[in-house]
XYZ file of C-alpha atoms in Angstrom:
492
model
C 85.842 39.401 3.076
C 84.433 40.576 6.513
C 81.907 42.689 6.823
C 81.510 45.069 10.133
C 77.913 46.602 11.266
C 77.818 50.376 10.382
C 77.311 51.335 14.172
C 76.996 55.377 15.205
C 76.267 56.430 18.152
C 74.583 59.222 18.677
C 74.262 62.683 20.908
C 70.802 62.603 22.883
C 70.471 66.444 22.001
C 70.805 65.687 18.213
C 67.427 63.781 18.245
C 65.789 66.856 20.477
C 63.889 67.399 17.560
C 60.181 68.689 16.672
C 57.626 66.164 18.806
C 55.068 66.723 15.732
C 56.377 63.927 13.673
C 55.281 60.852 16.983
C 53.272 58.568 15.942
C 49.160 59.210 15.575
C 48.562 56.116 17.522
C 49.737 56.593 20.438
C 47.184 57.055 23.105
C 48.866 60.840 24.573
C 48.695 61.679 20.906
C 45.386 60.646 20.356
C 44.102 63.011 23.508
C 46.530 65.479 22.275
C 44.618 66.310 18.860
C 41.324 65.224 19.940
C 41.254 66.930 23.683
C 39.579 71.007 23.288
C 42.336 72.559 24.742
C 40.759 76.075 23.893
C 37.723 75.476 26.150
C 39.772 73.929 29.328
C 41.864 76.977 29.153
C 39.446 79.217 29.371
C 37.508 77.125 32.311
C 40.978 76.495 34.270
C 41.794 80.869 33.669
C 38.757 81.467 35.892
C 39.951 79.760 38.525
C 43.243 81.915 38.768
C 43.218 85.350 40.766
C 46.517 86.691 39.033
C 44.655 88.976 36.693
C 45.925 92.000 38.057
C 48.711 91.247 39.912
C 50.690 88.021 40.295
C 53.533 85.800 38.605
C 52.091 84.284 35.538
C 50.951 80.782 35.552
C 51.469 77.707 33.692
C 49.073 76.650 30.667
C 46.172 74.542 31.564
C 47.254 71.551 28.946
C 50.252 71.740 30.797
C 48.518 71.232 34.190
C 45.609 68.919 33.224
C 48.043 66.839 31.141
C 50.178 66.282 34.034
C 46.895 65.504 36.359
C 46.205 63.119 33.979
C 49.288 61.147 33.485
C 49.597 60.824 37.397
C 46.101 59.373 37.618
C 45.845 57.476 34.237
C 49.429 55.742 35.680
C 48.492 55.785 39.119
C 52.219 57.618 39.641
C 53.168 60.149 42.942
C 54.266 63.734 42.463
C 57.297 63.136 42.064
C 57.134 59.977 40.031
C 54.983 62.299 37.318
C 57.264 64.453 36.913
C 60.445 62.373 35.994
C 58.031 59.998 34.014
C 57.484 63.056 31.768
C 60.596 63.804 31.325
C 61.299 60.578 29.630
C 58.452 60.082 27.637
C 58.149 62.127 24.360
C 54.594 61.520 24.098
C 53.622 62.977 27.504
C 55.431 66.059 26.404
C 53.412 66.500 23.418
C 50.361 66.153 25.447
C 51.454 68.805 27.648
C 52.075 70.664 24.797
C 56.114 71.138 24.898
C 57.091 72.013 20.946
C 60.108 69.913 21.347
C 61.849 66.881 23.451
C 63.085 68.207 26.533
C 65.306 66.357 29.754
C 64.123 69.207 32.483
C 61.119 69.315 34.696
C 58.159 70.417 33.102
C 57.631 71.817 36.676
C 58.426 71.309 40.073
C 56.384 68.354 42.137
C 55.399 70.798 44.684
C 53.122 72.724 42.163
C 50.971 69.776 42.483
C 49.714 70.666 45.694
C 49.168 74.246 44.519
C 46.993 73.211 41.722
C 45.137 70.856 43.820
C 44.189 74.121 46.041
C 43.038 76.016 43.337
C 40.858 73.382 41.814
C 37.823 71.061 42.774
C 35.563 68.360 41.725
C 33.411 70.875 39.873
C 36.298 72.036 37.561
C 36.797 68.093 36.492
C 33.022 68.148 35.952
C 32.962 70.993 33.871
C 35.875 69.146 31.515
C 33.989 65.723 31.341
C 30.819 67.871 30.145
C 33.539 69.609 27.333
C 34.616 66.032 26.656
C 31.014 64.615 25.938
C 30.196 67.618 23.953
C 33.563 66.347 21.798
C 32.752 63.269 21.192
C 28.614 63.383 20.385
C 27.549 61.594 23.965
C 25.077 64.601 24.958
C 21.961 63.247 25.434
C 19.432 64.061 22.841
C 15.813 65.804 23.736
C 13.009 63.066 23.280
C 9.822 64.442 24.393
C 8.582 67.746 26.327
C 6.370 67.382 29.083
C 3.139 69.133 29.970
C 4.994 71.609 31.827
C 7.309 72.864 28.897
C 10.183 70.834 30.052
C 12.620 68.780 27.535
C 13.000 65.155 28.425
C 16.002 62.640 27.330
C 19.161 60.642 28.378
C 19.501 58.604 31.349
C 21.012 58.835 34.702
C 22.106 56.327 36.753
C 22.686 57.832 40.318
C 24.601 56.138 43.650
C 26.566 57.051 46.217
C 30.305 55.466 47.444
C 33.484 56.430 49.946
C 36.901 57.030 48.510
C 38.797 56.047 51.202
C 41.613 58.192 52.287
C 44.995 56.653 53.390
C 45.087 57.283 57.180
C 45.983 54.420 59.616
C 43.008 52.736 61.915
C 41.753 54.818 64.417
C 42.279 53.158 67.840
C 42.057 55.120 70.999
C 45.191 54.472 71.943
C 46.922 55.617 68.732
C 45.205 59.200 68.843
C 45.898 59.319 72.399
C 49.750 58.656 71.771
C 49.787 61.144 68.935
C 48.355 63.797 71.073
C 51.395 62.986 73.567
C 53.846 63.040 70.694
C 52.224 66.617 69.204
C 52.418 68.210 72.661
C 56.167 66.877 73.090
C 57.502 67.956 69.804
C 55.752 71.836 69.679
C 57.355 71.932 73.164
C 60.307 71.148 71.736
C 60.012 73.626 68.821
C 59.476 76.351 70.777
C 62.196 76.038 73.492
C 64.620 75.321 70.521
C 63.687 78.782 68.996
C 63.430 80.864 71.812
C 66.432 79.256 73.575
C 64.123 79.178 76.704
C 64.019 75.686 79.119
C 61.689 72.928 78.460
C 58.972 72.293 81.547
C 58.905 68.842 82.930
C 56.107 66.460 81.256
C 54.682 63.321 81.531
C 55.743 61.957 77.887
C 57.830 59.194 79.178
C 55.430 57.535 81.249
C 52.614 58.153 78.484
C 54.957 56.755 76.090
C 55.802 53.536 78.327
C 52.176 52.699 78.969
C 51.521 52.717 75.091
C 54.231 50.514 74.465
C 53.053 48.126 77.016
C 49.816 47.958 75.167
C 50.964 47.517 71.973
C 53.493 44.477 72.639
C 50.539 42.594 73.917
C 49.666 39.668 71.360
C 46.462 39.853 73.292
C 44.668 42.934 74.083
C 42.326 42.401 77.026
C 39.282 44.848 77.456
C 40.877 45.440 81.318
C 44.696 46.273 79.817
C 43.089 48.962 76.953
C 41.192 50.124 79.817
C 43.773 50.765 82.213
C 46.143 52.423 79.637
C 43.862 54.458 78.331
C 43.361 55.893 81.994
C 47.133 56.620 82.175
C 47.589 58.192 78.651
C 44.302 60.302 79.226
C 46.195 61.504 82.510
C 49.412 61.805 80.982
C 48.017 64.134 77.799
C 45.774 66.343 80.263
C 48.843 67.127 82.552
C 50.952 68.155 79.518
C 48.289 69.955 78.337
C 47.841 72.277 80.849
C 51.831 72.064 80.784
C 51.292 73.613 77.446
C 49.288 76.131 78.022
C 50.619 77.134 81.505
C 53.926 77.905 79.655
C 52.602 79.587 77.154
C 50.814 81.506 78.800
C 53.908 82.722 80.607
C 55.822 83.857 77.217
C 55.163 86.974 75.500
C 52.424 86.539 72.774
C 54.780 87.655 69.979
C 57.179 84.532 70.620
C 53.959 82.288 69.003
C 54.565 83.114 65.579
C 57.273 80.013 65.579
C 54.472 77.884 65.328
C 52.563 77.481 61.833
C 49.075 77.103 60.308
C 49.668 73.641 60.088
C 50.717 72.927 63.948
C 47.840 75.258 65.424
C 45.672 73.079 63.247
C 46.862 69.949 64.991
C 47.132 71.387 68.143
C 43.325 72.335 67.869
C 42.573 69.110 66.837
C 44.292 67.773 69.845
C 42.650 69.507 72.545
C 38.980 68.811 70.604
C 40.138 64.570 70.599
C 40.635 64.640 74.519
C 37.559 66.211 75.389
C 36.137 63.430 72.857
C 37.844 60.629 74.155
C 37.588 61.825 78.176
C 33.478 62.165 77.307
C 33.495 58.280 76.239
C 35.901 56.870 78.462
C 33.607 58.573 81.684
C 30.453 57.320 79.908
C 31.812 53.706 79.338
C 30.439 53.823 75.697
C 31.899 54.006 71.995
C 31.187 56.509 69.637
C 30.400 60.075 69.774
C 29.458 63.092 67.361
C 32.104 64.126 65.002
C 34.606 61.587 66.003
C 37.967 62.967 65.328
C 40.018 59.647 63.660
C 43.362 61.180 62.934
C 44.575 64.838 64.563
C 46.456 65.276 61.503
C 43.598 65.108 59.177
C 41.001 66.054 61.235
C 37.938 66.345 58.517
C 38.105 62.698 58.364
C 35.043 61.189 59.713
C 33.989 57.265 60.137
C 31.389 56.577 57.785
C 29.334 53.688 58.345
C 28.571 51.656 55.102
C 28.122 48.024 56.151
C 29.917 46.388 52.867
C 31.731 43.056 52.998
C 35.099 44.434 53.127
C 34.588 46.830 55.830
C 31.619 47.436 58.008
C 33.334 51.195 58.318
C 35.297 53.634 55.901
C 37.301 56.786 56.665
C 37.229 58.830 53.690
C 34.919 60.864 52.107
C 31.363 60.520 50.664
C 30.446 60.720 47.106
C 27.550 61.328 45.250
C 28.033 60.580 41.855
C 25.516 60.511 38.467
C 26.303 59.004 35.054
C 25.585 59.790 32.108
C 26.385 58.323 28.614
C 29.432 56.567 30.181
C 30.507 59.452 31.849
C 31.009 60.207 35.472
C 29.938 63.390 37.612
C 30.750 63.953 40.863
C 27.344 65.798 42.159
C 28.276 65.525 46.280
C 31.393 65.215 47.674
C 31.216 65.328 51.563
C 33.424 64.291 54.707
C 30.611 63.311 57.236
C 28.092 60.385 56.667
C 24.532 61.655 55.018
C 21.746 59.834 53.785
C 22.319 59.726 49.662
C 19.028 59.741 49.154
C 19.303 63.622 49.817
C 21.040 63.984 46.724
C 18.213 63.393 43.945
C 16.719 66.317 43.466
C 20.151 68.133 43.522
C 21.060 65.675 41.019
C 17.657 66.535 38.286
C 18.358 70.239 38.873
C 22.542 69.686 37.935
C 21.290 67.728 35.056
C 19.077 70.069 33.965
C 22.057 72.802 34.590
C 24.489 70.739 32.383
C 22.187 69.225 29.428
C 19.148 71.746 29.035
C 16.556 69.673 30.152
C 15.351 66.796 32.673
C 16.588 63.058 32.408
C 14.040 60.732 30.402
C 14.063 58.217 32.972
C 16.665 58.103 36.252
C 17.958 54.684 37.372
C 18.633 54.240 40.798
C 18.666 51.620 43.674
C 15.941 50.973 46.902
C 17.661 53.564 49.321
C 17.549 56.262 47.058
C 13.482 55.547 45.969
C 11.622 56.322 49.078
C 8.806 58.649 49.177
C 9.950 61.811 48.881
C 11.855 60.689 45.787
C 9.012 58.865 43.812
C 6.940 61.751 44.464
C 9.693 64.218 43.100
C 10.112 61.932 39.898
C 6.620 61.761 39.270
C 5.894 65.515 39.476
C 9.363 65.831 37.182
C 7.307 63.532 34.515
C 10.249 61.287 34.839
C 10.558 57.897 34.227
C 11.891 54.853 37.452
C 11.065 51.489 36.723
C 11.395 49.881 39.835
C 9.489 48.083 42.604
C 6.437 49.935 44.133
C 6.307 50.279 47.144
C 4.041 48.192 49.022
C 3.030 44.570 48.730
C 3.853 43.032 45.590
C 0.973 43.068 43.292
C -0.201 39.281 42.433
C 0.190 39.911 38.340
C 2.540 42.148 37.853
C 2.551 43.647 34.249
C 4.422 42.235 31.307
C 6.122 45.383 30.109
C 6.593 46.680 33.489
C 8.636 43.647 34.318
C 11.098 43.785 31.102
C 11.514 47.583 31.718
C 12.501 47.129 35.386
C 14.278 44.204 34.725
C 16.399 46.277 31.879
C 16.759 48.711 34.232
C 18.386 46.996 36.873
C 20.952 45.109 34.302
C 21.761 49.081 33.228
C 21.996 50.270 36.879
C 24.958 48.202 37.121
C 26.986 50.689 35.125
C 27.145 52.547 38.030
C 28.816 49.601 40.357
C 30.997 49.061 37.201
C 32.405 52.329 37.270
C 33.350 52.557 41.224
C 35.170 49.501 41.129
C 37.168 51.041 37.934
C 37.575 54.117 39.625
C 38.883 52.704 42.951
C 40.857 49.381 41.862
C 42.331 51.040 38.417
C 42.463 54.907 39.300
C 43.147 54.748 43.154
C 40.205 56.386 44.014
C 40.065 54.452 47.627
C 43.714 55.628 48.389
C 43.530 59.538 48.256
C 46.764 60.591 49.528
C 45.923 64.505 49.800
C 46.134 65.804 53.428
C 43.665 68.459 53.058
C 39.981 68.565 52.648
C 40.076 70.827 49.677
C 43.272 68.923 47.669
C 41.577 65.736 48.830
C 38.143 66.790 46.434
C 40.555 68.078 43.296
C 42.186 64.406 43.874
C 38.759 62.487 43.686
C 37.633 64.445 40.913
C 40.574 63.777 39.075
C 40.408 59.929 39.756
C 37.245 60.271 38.033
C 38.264 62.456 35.441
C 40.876 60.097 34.706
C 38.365 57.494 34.321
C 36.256 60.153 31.968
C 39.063 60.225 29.651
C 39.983 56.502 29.016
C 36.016 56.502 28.162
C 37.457 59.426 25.807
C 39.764 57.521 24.531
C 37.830 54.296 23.788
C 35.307 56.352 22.259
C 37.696 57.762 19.468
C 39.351 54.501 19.043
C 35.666 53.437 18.077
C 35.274 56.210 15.835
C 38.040 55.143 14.051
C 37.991 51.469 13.681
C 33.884 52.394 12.368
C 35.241 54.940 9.658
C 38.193 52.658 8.184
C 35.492 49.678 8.735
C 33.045 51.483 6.445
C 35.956 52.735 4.131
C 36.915 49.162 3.425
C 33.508 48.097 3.417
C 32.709 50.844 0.918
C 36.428 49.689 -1.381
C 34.999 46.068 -1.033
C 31.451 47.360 -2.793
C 32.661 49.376 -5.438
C 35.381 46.271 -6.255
C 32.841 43.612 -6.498
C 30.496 45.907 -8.430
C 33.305 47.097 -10.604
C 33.805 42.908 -11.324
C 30.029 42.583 -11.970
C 30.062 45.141 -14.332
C 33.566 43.170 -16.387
C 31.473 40.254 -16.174
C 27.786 40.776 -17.274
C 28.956 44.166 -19.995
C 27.784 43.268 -23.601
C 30.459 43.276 -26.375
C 31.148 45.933 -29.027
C 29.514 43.509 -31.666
C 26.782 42.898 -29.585
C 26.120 46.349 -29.211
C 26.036 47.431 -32.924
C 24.102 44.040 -33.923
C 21.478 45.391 -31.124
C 21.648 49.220 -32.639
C 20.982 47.366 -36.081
């Protein structure tokens, strides 16, 4: 007799059913149940202005849950989306009742949301998600001054990188060129009015010269950067000499976003006319890119690049868990950021760190006498020549503290290498903070994660621990029990 397999197929919309029966291991489940939805909302409602007026917006476990599935996966806008679409369990982390094959929302609300955010919103959810979980830093002692001590920080400073291509003279010249050429072009198109004569051709010839060079003599940059400098100021005035001949209403063809670059245009010339006339190299506020023109080069001096274009970030942790204290675009001394740091951590916790760990550029003067007026503890080197027998306990307590310090180079490289945070993709200064602090937040809730994965391997460790004692005692106890005659011939 032959037997054929009982094979049905089946309708994708008769398995849309109820997403509460997934699995409970699943990592999106696991934040699901264990994230406090309740508090986020409320935190993410303040940052909306449609109270009175204004179309309603989307819940806040929607939005964070999508935030973090594109960081967690390291996925674009776009990519998010239709990964949620096929995954059940990302659903039920947004909080979707049922299996469903439309967009949760369109990709473009991501740059929306990154608007209306900022680092601080991400730092008030990784303070909700140590409150969760038990990592708040318990009070040890109080000082003379009334003030709670306990917890550690571990402070330091890095550059997320943003993804911009590297600055060369040339290249900003040739996009100034190409700017003035195209809103030229823009503007003739709409107004149906004839295009004035410029000088892109020859600017645009000179670059190419340059660039199909396999070697790039300092007389050859030179020389080309005189012609494109000439080019870019003739069609500037070109520019504004035809402008300036149109009626002022005919402007509103050009947007936010083009007056932006065309400022930023006008402000690189000037920059790189000042430096070729002085023969030198570098200048204040150094514009790198006229399409993101916040960026700044920041100096760092690493092994992988003596110079970074991205922004700088100040960053504390505590109990495993990453705040983003600073966030800025030009290059500061980090050092600055201590005592903003004690007062945030006093903000967030109730009281001042127990000790703060920290390297040499952040523990100058200034600093050690701030910590010891804050009755905080910094086991580090004095300053000073070394002192010929240096104390026992001193030396395991700074040595201790410079093994824990490392946390804080730990978590960068995590941040950048796993979470993207050195290839921030935002155009804008303000989306560009919302997309660092949710690279970190990202971060913050794998640490989550791991932390109830813990939590659960310790309880059914313990319950099998405690099965294990009550079974052997329960043997014991078959063992070593007296009989019935015993008993009675004892009684007797």
């Amino acid at each position: 007799m032959k037997y054929y397999s009982q094979y049905r197929s089946y309708d994708l919309f008769e398995l849309q059913e109820s997403l509460s029966g997934l699995s409970k291991s699943n990592r999106w489940v696991k934040l699901a149940d264990n994230l406090p939805w309740g508090k986020i909302e409320r935190e993410y409602n303040k940052r909306l202005r449609n109270a009175h007026n204004g179309a309603g917006n989307k819940p806040a476990r929607m939005v964070v849950g999508a935030l973090t599935v594109k960081h967690v996966e390291g996925l674009s806008d776009e990519k998010t989306i239709q990964a949620i679409q096929k995954n059940p369990y990302m659903q039920y982390l947004l909080g979707l009742p049922k299996f469903t094959e439309k967009p949760v929302f369109v990709p473009e609300l991501f740059v929306l949301v990154r608007k209306r955010l900022d680092h601080d919103f991400f730092n008030q959810l990784t303070l909700m998600l140590s409150e969760a979980d038990g990592s708040h830093p318990k009070k040890a002692n109080t000082d003379e001054d009334g003030n709670g001590h306990g917890g550690t920080m571990k402070v330091d400073a890095t550059c997320c990188d943003a993804e911009v291509r590297y600055p060369t003279d040339s290249n900003l010249l040739e996009d100034g060129s190409r700017l003035t050429d195209r809103l030229l072009d823009k503007f003739c198109a709409r107004h149906k009015a004839r295009k004035p004569q410029t000088r892109r051709v020859e600017a645009r010839r000179a670059f190419i010269s340059l660039v199909k060079k396999k070697r790039k003599g300092k007389k050859l940059v030179d020389r080309v950067k005189l012609v494109q400098l000439r080019c870019l100021q003739a069609d500037l005035l070109t520019f504004l000499d035809f402008l300036g001949e149109q009626s002022s209403n005919l402007l509103s063809c050009f947007n936010r976003h083009d007056c932006k670059c065309l400022k930023a245009a006008f402000r690189m010339y000037g920059q790189q006319k000042k430096m070729f006339d002085e023969n030198v190299r570098r200048c204040a506020d150094r514009i790198i890119s006229i399409y993101q023109p916040h960026l700044r080069p920041i100096v760092r001096g690493k092994a992988k690049a003596k110079v970074e274009f991205g922004a700088k970030a100040g960053a504390s942790i505590v109990n495993g868990y990453t705040y983003v204290d600073h966030l800025s675009w030009s290059a500061y001394n980090e050092s600055s950021d201590l005592a903003a740091q004690l007062e945030l951590y006093k903000e967030r916790f109730g009281m001042l760190p127990q000790e703060v760990q920290a390297d040499k550029l952040c523990l100058g003067k200034a600093n050690r006498k701030l910590i010891k007026e804050s009755h905080v503890d910094c086991f580090n080197r004095p300053l000073g020549r070394p002192p010929k027998e240096e104390n026992d306990d001193h030396a395991k307590d700074k040595k201790r503290a410079v093994g824990e310090r490392n946390e804080v180079e730990v978590t960068f490289g995590t941040s950048k290498r796993v979470y993207r945070a050195n290839d921030i993709r935002a155009r804008l200064d303000n989306t560009a903070d919302t997309w660092i602090g949710a690279c970190f937040f990202a971060k913050n809730v794998m640490k989550f994660l791991r932390g109830l994965l813990c939590l659960t391997f310790a309880e059914l460790a313990l319950g099998a621990f405690k099965k294990r004692i009550t079974g052997t005692a329960d043997y014991l106890m078959g063992i070593f029990a007296p009989s019935q005659g015993c008993l009675a011939k004892i009684n007797y």
